[in-house]
mmCIF file with all atom_site columns, C-alpha atoms in Angstrom:
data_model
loop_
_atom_site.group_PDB
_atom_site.id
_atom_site.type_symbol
_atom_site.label_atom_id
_atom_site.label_alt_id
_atom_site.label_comp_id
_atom_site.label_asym_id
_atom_site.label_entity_id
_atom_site.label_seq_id
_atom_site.pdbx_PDB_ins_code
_atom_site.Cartn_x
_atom_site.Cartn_y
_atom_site.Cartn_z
_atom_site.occupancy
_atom_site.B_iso_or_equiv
_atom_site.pdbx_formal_charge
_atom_site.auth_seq_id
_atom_site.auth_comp_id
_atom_site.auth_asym_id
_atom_site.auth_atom_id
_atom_site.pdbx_PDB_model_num
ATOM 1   C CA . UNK A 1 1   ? 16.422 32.372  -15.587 1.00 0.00 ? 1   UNK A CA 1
ATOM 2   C CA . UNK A 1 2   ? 14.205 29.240  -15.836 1.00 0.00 ? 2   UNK A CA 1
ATOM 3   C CA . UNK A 1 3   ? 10.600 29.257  -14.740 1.00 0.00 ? 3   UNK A CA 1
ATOM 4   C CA . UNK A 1 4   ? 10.016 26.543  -12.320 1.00 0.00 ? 4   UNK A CA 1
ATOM 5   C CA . UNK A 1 5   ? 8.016  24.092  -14.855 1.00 0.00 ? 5   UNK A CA 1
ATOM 6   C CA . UNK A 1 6   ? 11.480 24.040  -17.187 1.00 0.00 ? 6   UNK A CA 1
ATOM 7   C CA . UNK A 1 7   ? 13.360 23.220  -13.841 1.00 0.00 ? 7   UNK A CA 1
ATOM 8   C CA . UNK A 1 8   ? 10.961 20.498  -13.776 1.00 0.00 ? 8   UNK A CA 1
ATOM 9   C CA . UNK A 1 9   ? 11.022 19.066  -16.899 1.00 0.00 ? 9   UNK A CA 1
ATOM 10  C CA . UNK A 1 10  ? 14.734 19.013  -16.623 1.00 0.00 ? 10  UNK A CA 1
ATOM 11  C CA . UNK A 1 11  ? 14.858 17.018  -13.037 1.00 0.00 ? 11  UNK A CA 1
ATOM 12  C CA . UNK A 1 12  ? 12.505 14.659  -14.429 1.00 0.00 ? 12  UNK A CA 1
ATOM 13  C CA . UNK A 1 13  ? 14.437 14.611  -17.590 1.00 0.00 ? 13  UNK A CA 1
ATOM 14  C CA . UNK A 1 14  ? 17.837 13.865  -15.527 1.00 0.00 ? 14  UNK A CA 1
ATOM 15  C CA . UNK A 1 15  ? 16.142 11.433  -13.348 1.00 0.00 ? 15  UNK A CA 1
ATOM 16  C CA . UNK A 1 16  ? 14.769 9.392   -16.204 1.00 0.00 ? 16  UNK A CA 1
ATOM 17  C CA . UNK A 1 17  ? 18.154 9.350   -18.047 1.00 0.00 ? 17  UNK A CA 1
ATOM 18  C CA . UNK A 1 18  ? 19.655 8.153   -14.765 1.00 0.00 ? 18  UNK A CA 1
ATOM 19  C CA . UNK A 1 19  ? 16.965 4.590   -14.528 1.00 0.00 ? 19  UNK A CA 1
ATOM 20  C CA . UNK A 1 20  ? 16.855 4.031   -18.125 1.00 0.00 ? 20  UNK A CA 1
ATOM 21  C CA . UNK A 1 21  ? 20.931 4.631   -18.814 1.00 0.00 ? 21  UNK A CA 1
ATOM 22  C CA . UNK A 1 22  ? 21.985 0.745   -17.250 1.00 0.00 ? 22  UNK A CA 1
ATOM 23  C CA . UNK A 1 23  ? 18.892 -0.119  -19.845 1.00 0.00 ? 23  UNK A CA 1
ATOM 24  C CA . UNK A 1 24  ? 20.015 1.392   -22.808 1.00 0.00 ? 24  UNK A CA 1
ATOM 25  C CA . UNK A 1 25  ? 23.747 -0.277  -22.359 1.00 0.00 ? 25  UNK A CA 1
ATOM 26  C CA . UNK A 1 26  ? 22.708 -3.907  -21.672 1.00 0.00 ? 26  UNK A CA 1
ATOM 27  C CA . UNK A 1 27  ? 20.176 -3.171  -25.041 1.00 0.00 ? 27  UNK A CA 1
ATOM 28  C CA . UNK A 1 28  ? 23.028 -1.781  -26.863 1.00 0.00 ? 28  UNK A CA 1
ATOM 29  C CA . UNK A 1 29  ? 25.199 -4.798  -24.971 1.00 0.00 ? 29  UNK A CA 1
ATOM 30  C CA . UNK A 1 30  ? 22.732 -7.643  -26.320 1.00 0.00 ? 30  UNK A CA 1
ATOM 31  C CA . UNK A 1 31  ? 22.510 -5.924  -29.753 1.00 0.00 ? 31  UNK A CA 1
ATOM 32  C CA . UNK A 1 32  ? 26.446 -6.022  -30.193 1.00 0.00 ? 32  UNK A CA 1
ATOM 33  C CA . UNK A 1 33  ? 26.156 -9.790  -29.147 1.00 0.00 ? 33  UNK A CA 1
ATOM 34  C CA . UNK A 1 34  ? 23.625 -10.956 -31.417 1.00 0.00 ? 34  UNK A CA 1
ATOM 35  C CA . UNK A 1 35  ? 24.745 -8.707  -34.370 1.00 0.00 ? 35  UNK A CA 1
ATOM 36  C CA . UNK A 1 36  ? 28.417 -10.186 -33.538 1.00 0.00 ? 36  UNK A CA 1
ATOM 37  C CA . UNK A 1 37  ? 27.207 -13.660 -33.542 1.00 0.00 ? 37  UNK A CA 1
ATOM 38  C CA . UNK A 1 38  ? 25.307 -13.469 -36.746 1.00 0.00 ? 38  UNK A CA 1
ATOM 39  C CA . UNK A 1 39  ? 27.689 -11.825 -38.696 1.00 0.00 ? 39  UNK A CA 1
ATOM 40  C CA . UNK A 1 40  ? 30.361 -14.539 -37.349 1.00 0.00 ? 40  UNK A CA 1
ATOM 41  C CA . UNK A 1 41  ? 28.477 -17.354 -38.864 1.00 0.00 ? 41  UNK A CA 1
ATOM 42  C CA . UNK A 1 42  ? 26.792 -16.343 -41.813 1.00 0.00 ? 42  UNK A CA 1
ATOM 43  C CA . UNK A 1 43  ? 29.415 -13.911 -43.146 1.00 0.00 ? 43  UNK A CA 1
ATOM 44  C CA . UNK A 1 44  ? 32.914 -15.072 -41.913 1.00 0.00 ? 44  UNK A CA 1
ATOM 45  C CA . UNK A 1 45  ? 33.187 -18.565 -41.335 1.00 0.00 ? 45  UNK A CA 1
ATOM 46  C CA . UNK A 1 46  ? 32.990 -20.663 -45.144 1.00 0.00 ? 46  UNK A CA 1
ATOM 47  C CA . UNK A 1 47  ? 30.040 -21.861 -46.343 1.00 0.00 ? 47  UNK A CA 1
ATOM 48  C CA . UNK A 1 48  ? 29.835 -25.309 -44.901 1.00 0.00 ? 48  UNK A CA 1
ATOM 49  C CA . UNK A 1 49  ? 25.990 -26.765 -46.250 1.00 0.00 ? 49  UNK A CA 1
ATOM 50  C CA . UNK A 1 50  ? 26.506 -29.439 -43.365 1.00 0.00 ? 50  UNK A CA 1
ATOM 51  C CA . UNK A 1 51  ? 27.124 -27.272 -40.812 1.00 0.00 ? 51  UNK A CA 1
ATOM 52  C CA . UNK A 1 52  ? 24.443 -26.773 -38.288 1.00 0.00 ? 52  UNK A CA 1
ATOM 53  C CA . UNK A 1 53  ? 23.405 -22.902 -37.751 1.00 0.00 ? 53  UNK A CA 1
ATOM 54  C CA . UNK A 1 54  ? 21.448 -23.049 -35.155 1.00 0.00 ? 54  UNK A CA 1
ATOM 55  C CA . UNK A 1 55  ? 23.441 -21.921 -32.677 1.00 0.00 ? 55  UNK A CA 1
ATOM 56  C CA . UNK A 1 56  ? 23.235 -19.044 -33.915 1.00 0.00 ? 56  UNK A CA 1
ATOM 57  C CA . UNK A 1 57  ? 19.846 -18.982 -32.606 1.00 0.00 ? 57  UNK A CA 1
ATOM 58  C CA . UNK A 1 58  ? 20.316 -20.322 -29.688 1.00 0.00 ? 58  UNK A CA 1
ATOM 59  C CA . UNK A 1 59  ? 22.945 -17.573 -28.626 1.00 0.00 ? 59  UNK A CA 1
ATOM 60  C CA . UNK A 1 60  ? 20.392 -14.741 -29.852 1.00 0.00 ? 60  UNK A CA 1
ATOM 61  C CA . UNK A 1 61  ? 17.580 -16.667 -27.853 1.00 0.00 ? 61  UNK A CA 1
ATOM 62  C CA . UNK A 1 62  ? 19.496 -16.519 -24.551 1.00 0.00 ? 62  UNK A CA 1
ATOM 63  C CA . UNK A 1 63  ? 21.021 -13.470 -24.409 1.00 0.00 ? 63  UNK A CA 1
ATOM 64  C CA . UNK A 1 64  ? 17.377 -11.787 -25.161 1.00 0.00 ? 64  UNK A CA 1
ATOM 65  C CA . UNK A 1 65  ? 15.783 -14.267 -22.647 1.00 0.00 ? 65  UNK A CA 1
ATOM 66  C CA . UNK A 1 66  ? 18.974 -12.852 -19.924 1.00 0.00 ? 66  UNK A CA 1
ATOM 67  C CA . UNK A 1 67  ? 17.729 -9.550  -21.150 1.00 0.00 ? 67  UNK A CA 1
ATOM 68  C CA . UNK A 1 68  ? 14.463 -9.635  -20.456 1.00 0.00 ? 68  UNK A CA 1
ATOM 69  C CA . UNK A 1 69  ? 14.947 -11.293 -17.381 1.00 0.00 ? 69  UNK A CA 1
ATOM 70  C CA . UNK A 1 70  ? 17.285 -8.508  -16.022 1.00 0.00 ? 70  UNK A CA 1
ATOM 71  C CA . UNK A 1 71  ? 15.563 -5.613  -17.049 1.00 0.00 ? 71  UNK A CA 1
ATOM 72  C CA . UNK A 1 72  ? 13.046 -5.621  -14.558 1.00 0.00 ? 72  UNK A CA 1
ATOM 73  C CA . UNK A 1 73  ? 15.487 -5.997  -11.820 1.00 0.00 ? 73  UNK A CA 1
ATOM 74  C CA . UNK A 1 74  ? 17.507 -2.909  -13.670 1.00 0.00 ? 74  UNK A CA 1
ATOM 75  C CA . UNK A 1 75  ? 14.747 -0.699  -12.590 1.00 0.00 ? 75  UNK A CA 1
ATOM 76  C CA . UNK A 1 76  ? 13.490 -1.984  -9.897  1.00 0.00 ? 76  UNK A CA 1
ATOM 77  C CA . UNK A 1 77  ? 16.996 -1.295  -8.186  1.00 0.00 ? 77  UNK A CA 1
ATOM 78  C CA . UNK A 1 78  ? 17.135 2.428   -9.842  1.00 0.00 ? 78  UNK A CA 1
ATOM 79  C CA . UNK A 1 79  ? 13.873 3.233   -9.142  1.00 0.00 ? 79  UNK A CA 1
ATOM 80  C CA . UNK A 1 80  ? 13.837 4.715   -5.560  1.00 0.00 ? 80  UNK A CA 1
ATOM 81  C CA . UNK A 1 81  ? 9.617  4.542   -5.140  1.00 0.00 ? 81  UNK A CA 1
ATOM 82  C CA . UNK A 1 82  ? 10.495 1.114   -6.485  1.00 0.00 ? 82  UNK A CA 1
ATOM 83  C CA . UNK A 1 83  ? 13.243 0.025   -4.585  1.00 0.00 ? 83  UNK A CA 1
ATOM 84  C CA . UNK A 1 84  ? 11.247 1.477   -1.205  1.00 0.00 ? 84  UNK A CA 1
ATOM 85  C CA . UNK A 1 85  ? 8.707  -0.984  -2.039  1.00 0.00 ? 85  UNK A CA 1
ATOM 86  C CA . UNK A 1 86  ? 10.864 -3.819  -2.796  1.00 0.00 ? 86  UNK A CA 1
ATOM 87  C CA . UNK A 1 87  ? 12.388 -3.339  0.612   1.00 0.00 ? 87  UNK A CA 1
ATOM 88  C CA . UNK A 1 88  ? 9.253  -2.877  2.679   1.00 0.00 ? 88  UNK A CA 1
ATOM 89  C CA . UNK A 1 89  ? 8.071  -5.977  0.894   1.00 0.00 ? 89  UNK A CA 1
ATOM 90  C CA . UNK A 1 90  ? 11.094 -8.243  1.525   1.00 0.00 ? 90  UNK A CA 1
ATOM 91  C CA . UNK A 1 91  ? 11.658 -6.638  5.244   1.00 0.00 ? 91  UNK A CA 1
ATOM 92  C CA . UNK A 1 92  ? 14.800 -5.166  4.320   1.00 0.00 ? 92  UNK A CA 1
ATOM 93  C CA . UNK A 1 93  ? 16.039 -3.911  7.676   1.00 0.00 ? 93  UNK A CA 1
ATOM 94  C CA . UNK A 1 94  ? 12.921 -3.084  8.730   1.00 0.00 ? 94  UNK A CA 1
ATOM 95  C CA . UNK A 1 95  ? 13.272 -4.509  12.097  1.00 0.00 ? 95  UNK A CA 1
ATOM 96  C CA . UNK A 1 96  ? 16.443 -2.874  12.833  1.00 0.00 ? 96  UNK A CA 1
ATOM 97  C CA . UNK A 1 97  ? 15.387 0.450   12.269  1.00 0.00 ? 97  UNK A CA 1
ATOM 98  C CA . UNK A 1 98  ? 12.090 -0.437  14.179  1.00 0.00 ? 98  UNK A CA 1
ATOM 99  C CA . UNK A 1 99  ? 13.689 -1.297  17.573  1.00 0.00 ? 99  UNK A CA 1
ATOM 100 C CA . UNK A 1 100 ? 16.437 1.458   17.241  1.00 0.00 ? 100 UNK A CA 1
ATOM 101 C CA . UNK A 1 101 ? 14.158 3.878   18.570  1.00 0.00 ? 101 UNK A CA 1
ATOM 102 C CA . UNK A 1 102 ? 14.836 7.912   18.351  1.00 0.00 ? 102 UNK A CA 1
ATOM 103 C CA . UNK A 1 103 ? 19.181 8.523   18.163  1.00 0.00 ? 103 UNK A CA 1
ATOM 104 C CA . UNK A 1 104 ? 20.759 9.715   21.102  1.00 0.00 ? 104 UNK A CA 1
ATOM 105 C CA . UNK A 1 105 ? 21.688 13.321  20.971  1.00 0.00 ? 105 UNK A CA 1
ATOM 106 C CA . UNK A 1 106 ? 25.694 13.962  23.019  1.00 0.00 ? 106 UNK A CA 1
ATOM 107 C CA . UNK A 1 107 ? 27.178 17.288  22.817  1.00 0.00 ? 107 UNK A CA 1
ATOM 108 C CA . UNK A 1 108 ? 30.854 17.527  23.001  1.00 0.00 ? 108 UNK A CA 1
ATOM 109 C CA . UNK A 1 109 ? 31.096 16.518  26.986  1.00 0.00 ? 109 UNK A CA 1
ATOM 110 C CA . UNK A 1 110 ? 28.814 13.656  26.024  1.00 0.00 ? 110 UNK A CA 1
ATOM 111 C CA . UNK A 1 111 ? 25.783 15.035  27.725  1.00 0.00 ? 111 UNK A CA 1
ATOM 112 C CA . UNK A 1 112 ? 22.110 13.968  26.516  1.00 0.00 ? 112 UNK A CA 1
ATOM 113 C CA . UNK A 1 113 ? 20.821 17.091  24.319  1.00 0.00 ? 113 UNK A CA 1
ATOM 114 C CA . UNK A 1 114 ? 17.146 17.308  24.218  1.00 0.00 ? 114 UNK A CA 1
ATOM 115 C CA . UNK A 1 115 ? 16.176 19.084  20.908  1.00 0.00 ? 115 UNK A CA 1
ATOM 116 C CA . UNK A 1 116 ? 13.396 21.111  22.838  1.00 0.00 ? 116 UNK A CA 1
ATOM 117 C CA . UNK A 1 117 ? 15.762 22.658  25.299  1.00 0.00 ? 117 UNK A CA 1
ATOM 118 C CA . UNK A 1 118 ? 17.804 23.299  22.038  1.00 0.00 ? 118 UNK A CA 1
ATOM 119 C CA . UNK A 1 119 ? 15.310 24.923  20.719  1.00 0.00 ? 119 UNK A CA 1
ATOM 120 C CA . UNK A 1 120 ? 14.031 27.019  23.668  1.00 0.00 ? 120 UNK A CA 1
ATOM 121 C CA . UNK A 1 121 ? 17.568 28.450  24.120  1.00 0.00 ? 121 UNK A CA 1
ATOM 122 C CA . UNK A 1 122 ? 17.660 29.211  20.435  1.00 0.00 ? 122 UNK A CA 1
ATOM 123 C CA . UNK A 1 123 ? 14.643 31.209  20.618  1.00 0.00 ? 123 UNK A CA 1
ATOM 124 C CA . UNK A 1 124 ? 15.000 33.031  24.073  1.00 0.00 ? 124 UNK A CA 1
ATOM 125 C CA . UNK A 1 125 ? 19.158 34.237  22.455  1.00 0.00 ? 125 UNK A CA 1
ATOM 126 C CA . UNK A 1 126 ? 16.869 35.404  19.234  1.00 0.00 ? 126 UNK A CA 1
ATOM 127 C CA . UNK A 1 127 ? 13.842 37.357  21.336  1.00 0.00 ? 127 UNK A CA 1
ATOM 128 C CA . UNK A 1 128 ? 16.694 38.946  23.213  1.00 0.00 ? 128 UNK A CA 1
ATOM 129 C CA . UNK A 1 129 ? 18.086 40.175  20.164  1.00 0.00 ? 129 UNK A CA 1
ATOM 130 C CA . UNK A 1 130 ? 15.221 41.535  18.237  1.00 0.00 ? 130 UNK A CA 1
ATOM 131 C CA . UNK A 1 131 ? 14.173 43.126  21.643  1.00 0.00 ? 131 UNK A CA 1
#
Protein backbone atom coordinates (compact mmCIF):
# COMPACT_ATOMS: atom_id res chain seq x y z
CA UNK A 1 0.00 0.00 0.00
CA UNK A 2 1.35 3.55 -0.63
CA UNK A 3 1.27 6.21 2.04
CA UNK A 4 -0.42 9.22 0.76
CA UNK A 5 2.92 11.45 0.27
CA UNK A 6 4.22 8.53 -2.42
CA UNK A 7 0.67 8.90 -4.06
CA UNK A 8 1.70 12.38 -4.25
CA UNK A 9 4.88 12.38 -5.54
CA UNK A 10 3.63 10.10 -8.20
CA UNK A 11 0.52 12.50 -9.39
CA UNK A 12 2.86 15.25 -9.47
CA UNK A 13 5.35 13.07 -11.13
CA UNK A 14 2.61 12.01 -13.91
CA UNK A 15 1.39 15.47 -14.22
CA UNK A 16 4.81 16.91 -14.90
CA UNK A 17 5.66 14.18 -17.49
CA UNK A 18 2.33 15.05 -19.13
CA UNK A 19 3.42 19.35 -19.68
CA UNK A 20 6.95 18.71 -20.28
CA UNK A 21 6.41 15.44 -22.82
CA UNK A 22 5.28 17.94 -26.15
CA UNK A 23 8.72 19.76 -24.76
CA UNK A 24 10.98 17.08 -24.75
CA UNK A 25 9.83 15.96 -28.53
CA UNK A 26 10.05 19.37 -30.27
CA UNK A 27 13.81 19.48 -28.23
CA UNK A 28 14.55 16.10 -29.43
CA UNK A 29 12.66 17.38 -32.93
CA UNK A 30 15.07 20.55 -33.27
CA UNK A 31 18.11 18.45 -32.19
CA UNK A 32 17.48 15.83 -35.09
CA UNK A 33 17.19 18.97 -37.43
CA UNK A 34 20.22 20.73 -36.62
CA UNK A 35 22.35 17.54 -36.09
CA UNK A 36 20.82 16.44 -39.67
CA UNK A 37 21.72 19.65 -41.23
CA UNK A 38 25.24 19.77 -40.00
CA UNK A 39 26.18 16.48 -40.71
CA UNK A 40 24.63 17.05 -44.40
CA UNK A 41 27.03 19.78 -45.14
CA UNK A 42 30.12 19.27 -43.47
CA UNK A 43 30.28 15.47 -43.75
CA UNK A 44 28.36 14.38 -46.96
CA UNK A 45 28.31 16.82 -49.54
CA UNK A 46 32.33 17.25 -51.17
CA UNK A 47 34.45 19.63 -50.00
CA UNK A 48 33.71 22.61 -52.14
CA UNK A 49 36.26 25.71 -50.53
CA UNK A 50 33.82 28.12 -52.53
CA UNK A 51 30.88 26.98 -51.25
CA UNK A 52 29.12 29.14 -48.79
CA UNK A 53 28.25 27.28 -45.31
CA UNK A 54 26.34 29.44 -43.81
CA UNK A 55 23.26 28.11 -44.24
CA UNK A 56 24.02 25.86 -42.19
CA UNK A 57 23.68 28.42 -39.63
CA UNK A 58 21.00 29.94 -40.66
CA UNK A 59 18.84 26.64 -40.53
CA UNK A 60 20.22 25.94 -36.84
CA UNK A 61 19.39 29.72 -36.02
CA UNK A 62 15.72 29.38 -37.01
CA UNK A 63 14.68 26.31 -35.96
CA UNK A 64 16.09 27.27 -32.25
CA UNK A 65 14.54 30.80 -32.64
CA UNK A 66 10.87 28.57 -33.71
CA UNK A 67 11.82 26.70 -30.62
CA UNK A 68 12.05 29.09 -28.30
CA UNK A 69 9.28 30.87 -29.55
CA UNK A 70 6.90 27.82 -29.16
CA UNK A 71 7.86 26.61 -26.00
CA UNK A 72 6.18 29.00 -24.01
CA UNK A 73 2.98 28.51 -25.79
CA UNK A 74 3.69 24.49 -25.23
CA UNK A 75 3.04 25.07 -21.63
CA UNK A 76 1.04 27.60 -21.42
CA UNK A 77 -1.64 25.36 -23.29
CA UNK A 78 -0.72 22.17 -20.93
CA UNK A 79 -0.64 23.94 -17.99
CA UNK A 80 -4.28 24.02 -16.64
CA UNK A 81 -3.51 27.01 -13.72
CA UNK A 82 -1.91 28.42 -16.85
CA UNK A 83 -4.27 27.97 -19.41
CA UNK A 84 -7.18 29.28 -16.70
CA UNK A 85 -5.30 32.39 -16.68
CA UNK A 86 -4.70 32.74 -20.25
CA UNK A 87 -8.42 32.46 -20.73
CA UNK A 88 -9.62 34.80 -18.01
CA UNK A 89 -7.10 37.18 -19.47
CA UNK A 90 -8.13 36.99 -23.15
CA UNK A 91 -12.08 36.64 -22.14
CA UNK A 92 -12.29 33.29 -23.42
CA UNK A 93 -16.01 32.63 -23.16
CA UNK A 94 -16.31 34.40 -20.28
CA UNK A 95 -19.37 36.19 -21.25
CA UNK A 96 -21.19 33.22 -22.31
CA UNK A 97 -20.91 31.41 -19.28
CA UNK A 98 -21.69 34.75 -17.40
CA UNK A 99 -25.20 35.35 -18.86
CA UNK A 100 -26.08 31.54 -18.93
CA UNK A 101 -27.13 31.74 -15.51
CA UNK A 102 -27.76 28.42 -13.20
CA UNK A 103 -28.85 25.12 -15.88
CA UNK A 104 -32.26 24.15 -15.93
CA UNK A 105 -32.98 21.00 -14.09
CA UNK A 106 -36.11 18.57 -16.33
CA UNK A 107 -36.86 15.23 -15.08
CA UNK A 108 -38.06 12.73 -17.52
CA UNK A 109 -41.74 14.49 -18.08
CA UNK A 110 -39.74 17.68 -18.52
CA UNK A 111 -40.77 19.20 -15.27
CA UNK A 112 -38.46 21.96 -13.49
CA UNK A 113 -36.55 19.95 -10.57
CA UNK A 114 -35.50 22.15 -7.81
CA UNK A 115 -32.39 20.53 -6.15
CA UNK A 116 -33.81 21.51 -2.60
CA UNK A 117 -37.03 19.65 -3.01
CA UNK A 118 -34.59 16.88 -4.28
CA UNK A 119 -32.94 16.97 -1.48
CA UNK A 120 -35.74 17.23 1.13
CA UNK A 121 -37.35 14.08 -0.35
CA UNK A 122 -34.00 12.36 -0.18
CA UNK A 123 -33.69 12.98 3.37
CA UNK A 124 -37.37 12.53 4.67
CA UNK A 125 -37.15 8.50 2.42
CA UNK A 126 -33.67 8.19 4.60
CA UNK A 127 -35.17 9.43 8.29
CA UNK A 128 -37.98 7.05 7.52
CA UNK A 129 -35.66 4.36 7.14
CA UNK A 130 -33.29 4.68 9.97
CA UNK A 131 -36.50 5.29 12.10
Amino acid sequence: MHSLSERYQLTENIKLTRLLAPVLISNVVVSLINVTTVAYYLLLLPYDPHRDVRIVGYIVDWSIAIFTAVTPWMILLRHPPYLRKLRSALHYKAAEVACAGPPRITNINGENISIQQEAGVHFKILSRSWL
